[in-house]
Every structure is written in C-alpha cells, then in structure tokens.
Amino acid sequence: MNVLPFRYITTPIYYVNDRPHLGHLYTSVAGDILARFYKLLGYGVKFVTGTDEHGAKVDQAARNQGVSPQDYVNSMAKAFQDLIHAAHVQADDFIRTTQDRHHRAATALWDRLEKTGAIYLDHYAGWYAIRDEAYYDESELTDGPDGKMAPTGAPVEWVQEPCYFFRLSQFQNPLLDYYHDHPEAIGPDSRYNEVVSFLNSGLRDLAVSRSKMTWGIPIPGSNHVMYVWVDALTNYLTGLGYPDTDCPEFETYWKESIHLMGKDILRFHAVYWPALLMAAGLTPPKRLFAHGWWMSEGQKMSKSLGNVIDPFALMDQYGVDRVRYFLFRHVRFGQDGDFSKELFQQRCNHELADGLGNLVHRVLSFIQNRLGCVMPVCSEIAVPLDSKYGAVHAGAETLGHWASEQLQWWIQMIEEQNIYGYLESVYSGITKGNAYMAELAPWALLKLANSGDTAAAQAMHHGLYALVSFLRDLAIALWPVIPSTAQSMWTQLGLQGAIQDSAKIGKELKNSTRGVFSCFGSDLPAVIGQPSPLFSKDV
Ligand code: ME8
C-alpha cells in the first residue's frame, strides 16, 4: 500500500493578556491554509494552535482586572477559540498551557533535562522585560523616555532571584552543525542567515525558572515555576501526546513538524527550542517559518495610536474570505505588510468580485439561461488546430488541464510555505478563465449552432465543459484559502457534499490520465446548481 505523508503544523500559542489581534489571525489562517491543502492531498495532518496562559505578563493582566489568574485565563482563552471559529480555521487541537496534559508534558521534559544534567541551580541578577517575557543583557539595552528599554522597545526591570539555568552555551556548536546540515530547517532564507549569525556571536546559559512568581508550572522539589518560554515551547510536544513518545504517532508527526511564527519570536524557536530538544534527546523540528509583521495604514499598530486592527470587526465588515484572501495575496508570506483599507478594497473588488465572481457567474448564468442548466456534453474530440474552431478546441484542452499541470507547482509552493506563490498561480488561472470565456463567446456559437452549424455547437459544448471542469478545479484550489467561497462555487456547479469529502487531489492524482479534464475526480453533474453572486457587493 502506498502510504501518504504526514504533516504536523503548529502556530505559536498566543498570550492571553489581551484580546486577539491581527497577528494572531494571520498565523492561524496561514496554518489553516497549509493544513487544508495537505488534507486535500490526503496526507495525515495535525494542525494545532492554542493559548500561552502562564507568565508574568498574564499574571499582571489578571491582577489589573482584580481576578484570579485562572479565572482570567479561562475567560480570555475563549476569545482566542472564538477567533479560530470566526475565521473558519479548522484546528485539530487547541492547547491551553493550564491543561493537565500540558503540565504533564512540561514536567516530563523538565525531568528529562535535569536527569541529563542540562539544568543547574544558580542565581540570576539581570534585566527582564515582562512584555517580551525575555531576559536581556545590559549591553542590549538603550535609554528610553521612561528608563532602560529592551531592543523591542519593551520596558525592563531588574530581577534578582535564585534560578535554574539551562546549559545553552554548550549547544552553540551542535546548533551550528545542525543548521549547516539542514539549511531547509529555517525559512525564509534570510531568517536562516540571521539565526546562524546570532549563533556565531556566542550563547550564554539561559535562566529557565522564576522563584518570585507563582503563576506557572511548578518545578518539582522547589518553590520555582518554569520560565514561561520553556513551558510554552513544550506545547508543541503536548500536541503529540508527549511524554508518550513510544507511540508510532509521535514519531510519525514529529519528524514532519512545521512551526509557524512571527519574526520577533524566531530566536526562541530556532535557538532555545532545538537546544532544549537536543538536550532531552529529541530531534529539532523539521522546519521553522517566520512571517513578517503587519502595520496599519503605514504605522506600527499600537493602542496609543488607536490604529490596532480588530480581526473580529474586520471579518464582520468585509466577510471572512475577503480577509483571508487579502492577507496572503497582498504580501509575500515572510515579508512585512501594510494593511490599508483602500488597497484591501481595491484588491478584493478587482480580483474576487470582478475576477473570480464574474467568471463563475458568466459561465453558470449562460448555462442556466441558454442551456436550461443542462451541463454541456463533451466527448473526446481531436479537432485539427487549423480547422474552423480549432483554436476554441485547443483553448478548451489547455484550460481543462490547467489544474493538473499546476499541481506539482502548488505542492512545491505549499512545501515552502510560499502561500503567496500559490495564490499567484491560482489567480493567474482566474485570469486565464476569463480570457477564455471572452474568446469562446458561447452566445455567438449558440446562434450559429441554432442555425445548423454542428461544428459551432460542438465547439461551444467543448469550451463550456472545459470551463465548468476548470471551475471545479479552481474551487478545490481556492478551498484552502477561501473555503466558504470555494464551497459555494462547488454547490453552484451542481456538485454534491463538502469539498473536503469529495475532492482528494492525492488519490486522484495517482489515477490521473491526460484523457480527461482535471486530476481531481468528482465527475461533473448532469445539471448545474443555482447560480448566485459569490461576492454580494463591492466593498
Ligand atoms: O509571542 N503582525 O505570543 P503573542 C503580524 N506566547 N504578526 C504579529 C503582529 C503583527 N503586527 N503582532 C504580533 C507569543 N504578531 C508567545 C508565543 S509560542 C511557543 C509562544 C505575532 O500572543 C507574533 O509575531 O505575543 C507572534 O508570532 C504571534 O503574533 C503571537 O504573539
């Protein structure tokens, strides 16, 4: 039996000290797009997200509200789960670091690190930024208006406490060797270089516990709690049932792990996390991908400027799919972007309403109004290019095979987390479809057919059949990014059920032949469904 591959996709787990923002939506949708694509291919997929509920920052937020940290995180985690649902993100699991299963995983990892001698007790005296939940060296700080400041602009405080340390310094060479042998482990490439040069500058042992705090995972036999980043990073193991690593599932998925994150937290993932894993005898994640940051109308988003984009309000105003599409079509995944309402509206109106919506409507309303909803018939025909309708037939063949021709490229794009490249290809299909509909001009062919031109009738049927087949494949290709719109296309085409149950690209790929259009299965129905505009109005 041919065993299909597996993928373990994760987002960072989000701090619950505040409401979800656009950055949270961004990584969650990115993970969802990758997971949905792999699910279409028939791969075994686990896509996991969650919330980071311990640490000084969350503790402080609870205090400010005058509630216990546990009550506070319970209410805030819900907002993050609501965001996932609102954005149509199909996560396979949602990890909360206050769950028992996570305590068990984090404690087991800690035990393992202690046993291997990777952790020792000492004393920390230095700077800590609660906003970043990060330790900083004096040399990294600058003077800000309100005192010393971390490179991120976060205020820092002096911390002096007994503390456990992790022997990070011993991992400089192992990590450099690892990245030398696995240049594909970090994307985009520029981030790889950044990590390697950070490693080359040397590593110091890392403080990994807090003794003046209680809101965290207790370290057995001490009055310390785990440093929130050690706690949080372990969630990626919790998602696979750690410490039960002897089940085949753990092995299978961990080998295929892809961690997505914003560029600001790459260092935690590319330096601390693989070192902790190596020390515990586990392999580093297969791939880390750091995306860029969104600004709002040319400025950094900040509460004081009042320009923070609320992801719920955005989706309410414009619809989920427009937002999902724009975030990944406007900016190459990995680069910084600027969210401008004007560009958002322009792109959505031009590409979704005028490009995609019109194409689907033109094809389907022609079949509805002129052919009584009956699907055009198409038998295998070989019409010489130089015959009367040769170009129409050749165009139909090209369009009908477009998706199967693109498939390998799409797989490559998704394997590289190049969602932008994927959408670029899909959008070029929409343009081709519109151009072909104009070239086919079925209304003119129908007129000729009605006056007895059988060759015109055959050309019209072939062309329309190719267009419908193409739209079916387009719906499948769009499903990972704009799932509701894709499902609506599917239903309007007269296809039954849910796309994810009917379309198995991987399975069909094996059986695909050049003789039929599309490699994606699902025969075209005998009659199309009821056409209705995909995008009700311009925004
Ligand atoms: O860092 N544009 O959580 P977090 C794009 N709990 N992404 C943005 C952004 C913006 N303007 N602002 C923030 C944490 N982000 C930890 C993670 S994982 C083991 C622990 C991104 O809620 C940011 O880059 O502060 C990060 O990837 C994510 O939001 C979550 O940030």
PDB file of N, CA, C and O and ligand atoms in Angstrom, residues 12-15 21 23-24 26-27 52 57 229 232-233 235-236 261-265 269 291-294 301, ligand 1:
ATOM      1  N   PRO A  12       2.218  29.636  16.891  1.00  0.00           N
ATOM      2  CA  PRO A  12       2.628  29.928  18.271  1.00  0.00           C
ATOM      3  C   PRO A  12       1.377  29.824  19.134  1.00  0.00           C
ATOM      4  O   PRO A  12       0.258  29.961  18.628  1.00  0.00           O
ATOM      5  N   ILE A  13       1.543  29.588  20.406  1.00  0.00           N
ATOM      6  CA  ILE A  13       0.375  29.696  21.283  1.00  0.00           C
ATOM      7  C   ILE A  13       0.357  31.137  21.783  1.00  0.00           C
ATOM      8  O   ILE A  13       1.392  31.733  22.066  1.00  0.00           O
ATOM      9  N   TYR A  14      -0.823  31.684  21.839  1.00  0.00           N
ATOM     10  CA  TYR A  14      -0.963  33.131  21.997  1.00  0.00           C
ATOM     11  C   TYR A  14      -1.130  33.542  23.457  1.00  0.00           C
ATOM     12  O   TYR A  14      -1.870  32.911  24.211  1.00  0.00           O
ATOM     13  N   TYR A  15      -0.444  34.623  23.823  1.00  0.00           N
ATOM     14  CA  TYR A  15      -0.609  35.158  25.181  1.00  0.00           C
ATOM     15  C   TYR A  15      -2.031  35.662  25.355  1.00  0.00           C
ATOM     16  O   TYR A  15      -2.563  36.358  24.470  1.00  0.00           O
ATOM     17  N   HIS A  21      -5.376  39.886  18.239  1.00  0.00           N
ATOM     18  CA  HIS A  21      -5.159  40.944  17.252  1.00  0.00           C
ATOM     19  C   HIS A  21      -4.893  40.332  15.870  1.00  0.00           C
ATOM     20  O   HIS A  21      -4.933  39.105  15.701  1.00  0.00           O
ATOM     21  N   GLY A  23      -2.228  39.881  14.199  1.00  0.00           N
ATOM     22  CA  GLY A  23      -1.102  38.943  14.146  1.00  0.00           C
ATOM     23  C   GLY A  23      -1.544  37.527  14.486  1.00  0.00           C
ATOM     24  O   GLY A  23      -1.071  36.559  13.898  1.00  0.00           O
ATOM     25  N   HIS A  24      -2.458  37.420  15.443  1.00  0.00           N
ATOM     26  CA  HIS A  24      -2.952  36.092  15.819  1.00  0.00           C
ATOM     27  C   HIS A  24      -3.765  35.486  14.677  1.00  0.00           C
ATOM     28  O   HIS A  24      -3.634  34.310  14.355  1.00  0.00           O
ATOM     29  N   TYR A  26      -3.424  36.140  11.585  1.00  0.00           N
ATOM     30  CA  TYR A  26      -2.530  35.886  10.450  1.00  0.00           C
ATOM     31  C   TYR A  26      -1.902  34.492  10.529  1.00  0.00           C
ATOM     32  O   TYR A  26      -1.990  33.699   9.592  1.00  0.00           O
ATOM     33  N   THR A  27      -1.250  34.182  11.660  1.00  0.00           N
ATOM     34  CA  THR A  27      -0.577  32.871  11.742  1.00  0.00           C
ATOM     35  C   THR A  27      -1.596  31.734  11.755  1.00  0.00           C
ATOM     36  O   THR A  27      -1.330  30.664  11.204  1.00  0.00           O
ATOM     37  N   ASP A  52      -1.128  30.581  25.452  1.00  0.00           N
ATOM     38  CA  ASP A  52       0.006  30.616  26.374  1.00  0.00           C
ATOM     39  C   ASP A  52      -0.508  31.353  27.609  1.00  0.00           C
ATOM     40  O   ASP A  52      -0.696  32.571  27.564  1.00  0.00           O
ATOM     41  N   LYS A  57       3.367  38.300  32.444  1.00  0.00           N
ATOM     42  CA  LYS A  57       2.506  39.208  31.679  1.00  0.00           C
ATOM     43  C   LYS A  57       1.032  38.892  31.907  1.00  0.00           C
ATOM     44  O   LYS A  57       0.211  39.789  32.121  1.00  0.00           O
ATOM     45  N   TRP A 229       8.690  30.653  28.638  1.00  0.00           N
ATOM     46  CA  TRP A 229       9.024  30.196  27.284  1.00  0.00           C
ATOM     47  C   TRP A 229       9.330  28.696  27.241  1.00  0.00           C
ATOM     48  O   TRP A 229       9.032  28.031  26.250  1.00  0.00           O
ATOM     49  N   ALA A 232       5.941  27.237  27.395  1.00  0.00           N
ATOM     50  CA  ALA A 232       5.164  27.435  26.160  1.00  0.00           C
ATOM     51  C   ALA A 232       5.688  26.584  25.002  1.00  0.00           C
ATOM     52  O   ALA A 232       4.911  25.966  24.269  1.00  0.00           O
ATOM     53  N   LEU A 233       7.000  26.559  24.820  1.00  0.00           N
ATOM     54  CA  LEU A 233       7.554  25.803  23.681  1.00  0.00           C
ATOM     55  C   LEU A 233       7.186  24.322  23.767  1.00  0.00           C
ATOM     56  O   LEU A 233       6.984  23.657  22.748  1.00  0.00           O
ATOM     57  N   ASN A 235       4.544  23.091  24.397  1.00  0.00           N
ATOM     58  CA  ASN A 235       3.197  22.791  23.872  1.00  0.00           C
ATOM     59  C   ASN A 235       3.265  22.004  22.572  1.00  0.00           C
ATOM     60  O   ASN A 235       2.363  21.248  22.248  1.00  0.00           O
ATOM     61  N   TYR A 236       4.359  22.214  21.814  1.00  0.00           N
ATOM     62  CA  TYR A 236       4.469  21.502  20.532  1.00  0.00           C
ATOM     63  C   TYR A 236       4.602  19.994  20.751  1.00  0.00           C
ATOM     64  O   TYR A 236       4.264  19.207  19.869  1.00  0.00           O
ATOM     65  N   MET A 261       5.578  31.060  12.879  1.00  0.00           N
ATOM     66  CA  MET A 261       5.659  32.087  13.936  1.00  0.00           C
ATOM     67  C   MET A 261       5.996  33.434  13.324  1.00  0.00           C
ATOM     68  O   MET A 261       6.437  33.500  12.162  1.00  0.00           O
ATOM     69  N   GLY A 262       5.835  34.490  14.110  1.00  0.00           N
ATOM     70  CA  GLY A 262       6.256  35.811  13.667  1.00  0.00           C
ATOM     71  C   GLY A 262       7.762  35.959  13.843  1.00  0.00           C
ATOM     72  O   GLY A 262       8.373  35.276  14.670  1.00  0.00           O
ATOM     73  N   LYS A 263       8.335  36.878  13.078  1.00  0.00           N
ATOM     74  CA  LYS A 263       9.801  37.034  13.067  1.00  0.00           C
ATOM     75  C   LYS A 263      10.374  37.402  14.443  1.00  0.00           C
ATOM     76  O   LYS A 263      11.516  37.075  14.744  1.00  0.00           O
ATOM     77  N   ASP A 264       9.568  38.067  15.277  1.00  0.00           N
ATOM     78  CA  ASP A 264      10.069  38.510  16.579  1.00  0.00           C
ATOM     79  C   ASP A 264      10.339  37.353  17.534  1.00  0.00           C
ATOM     80  O   ASP A 264      11.072  37.516  18.501  1.00  0.00           O
ATOM     81  N   ILE A 265       9.731  36.194  17.276  1.00  0.00           N
ATOM     82  CA  ILE A 265       9.936  35.091  18.222  1.00  0.00           C
ATOM     83  C   ILE A 265      10.682  33.923  17.576  1.00  0.00           C
ATOM     84  O   ILE A 265      10.643  32.807  18.067  1.00  0.00           O
ATOM     85  N   HIS A 269      12.434  30.026  18.992  1.00  0.00           N
ATOM     86  CA  HIS A 269      12.139  28.766  18.303  1.00  0.00           C
ATOM     87  C   HIS A 269      13.362  28.146  17.634  1.00  0.00           C
ATOM     88  O   HIS A 269      13.435  26.933  17.472  1.00  0.00           O
ATOM     89  N   HIS A 291       7.143  34.581   9.728  1.00  0.00           N
ATOM     90  CA  HIS A 291       6.482  35.557   8.859  1.00  0.00           C
ATOM     91  C   HIS A 291       6.746  36.976   9.338  1.00  0.00           C
ATOM     92  O   HIS A 291       7.262  37.197  10.433  1.00  0.00           O
ATOM     93  N   GLY A 292       6.375  37.932   8.479  1.00  0.00           N
ATOM     94  CA  GLY A 292       6.619  39.334   8.798  1.00  0.00           C
ATOM     95  C   GLY A 292       5.494  39.916   9.647  1.00  0.00           C
ATOM     96  O   GLY A 292       4.593  39.210  10.081  1.00  0.00           O
ATOM     97  N   TRP A 293       5.577  41.193   9.848  1.00  0.00           N
ATOM     98  CA  TRP A 293       4.590  41.899  10.678  1.00  0.00           C
ATOM     99  C   TRP A 293       3.731  42.815   9.838  1.00  0.00           C
ATOM    100  O   TRP A 293       4.195  43.428   8.874  1.00  0.00           O
ATOM    101  N   TRP A 294       2.480  42.946  10.236  1.00  0.00           N
ATOM    102  CA  TRP A 294       1.557  43.877   9.593  1.00  0.00           C
ATOM    103  C   TRP A 294       1.610  45.221  10.299  1.00  0.00           C
ATOM    104  O   TRP A 294       1.634  45.281  11.529  1.00  0.00           O
ATOM    105  N   MET A 301       1.152  49.112  14.597  1.00  0.00           N
ATOM    106  CA  MET A 301      -0.122  49.103  15.329  1.00  0.00           C
ATOM    107  C   MET A 301       0.129  49.332  16.816  1.00  0.00           C
ATOM    108  O   MET A 301       0.982  48.661  17.394  1.00  0.00           O
TER     109      MET A 301
HETATM  110  O1  ME8 B   1       4.761  35.550  21.419  1.00  0.00           O
HETATM  111  N1  ME8 B   1       1.752  41.351  12.531  1.00  0.00           N
HETATM  112  O2  ME8 B   1       2.549  35.236  21.867  1.00  0.00           O
HETATM  113  P1  ME8 B   1       1.937  36.607  21.304  1.00  0.00           P
HETATM  114  C1  ME8 B   1       1.947  40.026  12.415  1.00  0.00           C
HETATM  115  N2  ME8 B   1       3.091  33.368  23.586  1.00  0.00           N
HETATM  116  N3  ME8 B   1       2.148  39.210  13.459  1.00  0.00           N
HETATM  117  C2  ME8 B   1       2.151  39.751  14.680  1.00  0.00           C
HETATM  118  C3  ME8 B   1       1.937  41.128  14.892  1.00  0.00           C
HETATM  119  C4  ME8 B   1       1.728  41.944  13.746  1.00  0.00           C
HETATM  120  N4  ME8 B   1       1.522  43.244  13.827  1.00  0.00           N
HETATM  121  N5  ME8 B   1       1.999  41.348  16.226  1.00  0.00           N
HETATM  122  C5  ME8 B   1       2.242  40.161  16.820  1.00  0.00           C
HETATM  123  C6  ME8 B   1       3.867  34.937  21.946  1.00  0.00           C
HETATM  124  N6  ME8 B   1       2.339  39.201  15.895  1.00  0.00           N
HETATM  125  C7  ME8 B   1       4.151  33.676  22.717  1.00  0.00           C
HETATM  126  C8  ME8 B   1       4.406  32.568  21.752  1.00  0.00           C
HETATM  127  S1  ME8 B   1       4.960  30.009  21.154  1.00  0.00           S
HETATM  128  C9  ME8 B   1       5.646  28.738  21.933  1.00  0.00           C
HETATM  129  C10 ME8 B   1       4.770  31.253  22.368  1.00  0.00           C
HETATM  130  C11 ME8 B   1       2.604  37.770  16.099  1.00  0.00           C
HETATM  131  O3  ME8 B   1       0.488  36.473  21.565  1.00  0.00           O
HETATM  132  C12 ME8 B   1       3.921  37.490  16.766  1.00  0.00           C
HETATM  133  O4  ME8 B   1       4.950  37.576  15.833  1.00  0.00           O
HETATM  134  O5  ME8 B   1       2.628  37.777  21.860  1.00  0.00           O
HETATM  135  C13 ME8 B   1       3.725  36.069  17.260  1.00  0.00           C
HETATM  136  O6  ME8 B   1       4.096  35.152  16.242  1.00  0.00           O
HETATM  137  C14 ME8 B   1       2.226  35.975  17.472  1.00  0.00           C
HETATM  138  O7  ME8 B   1       1.662  37.197  16.987  1.00  0.00           O
HETATM  139  C15 ME8 B   1       1.801  35.689  18.882  1.00  0.00           C
HETATM  140  O8  ME8 B   1       2.275  36.627  19.769  1.00  0.00           O
END
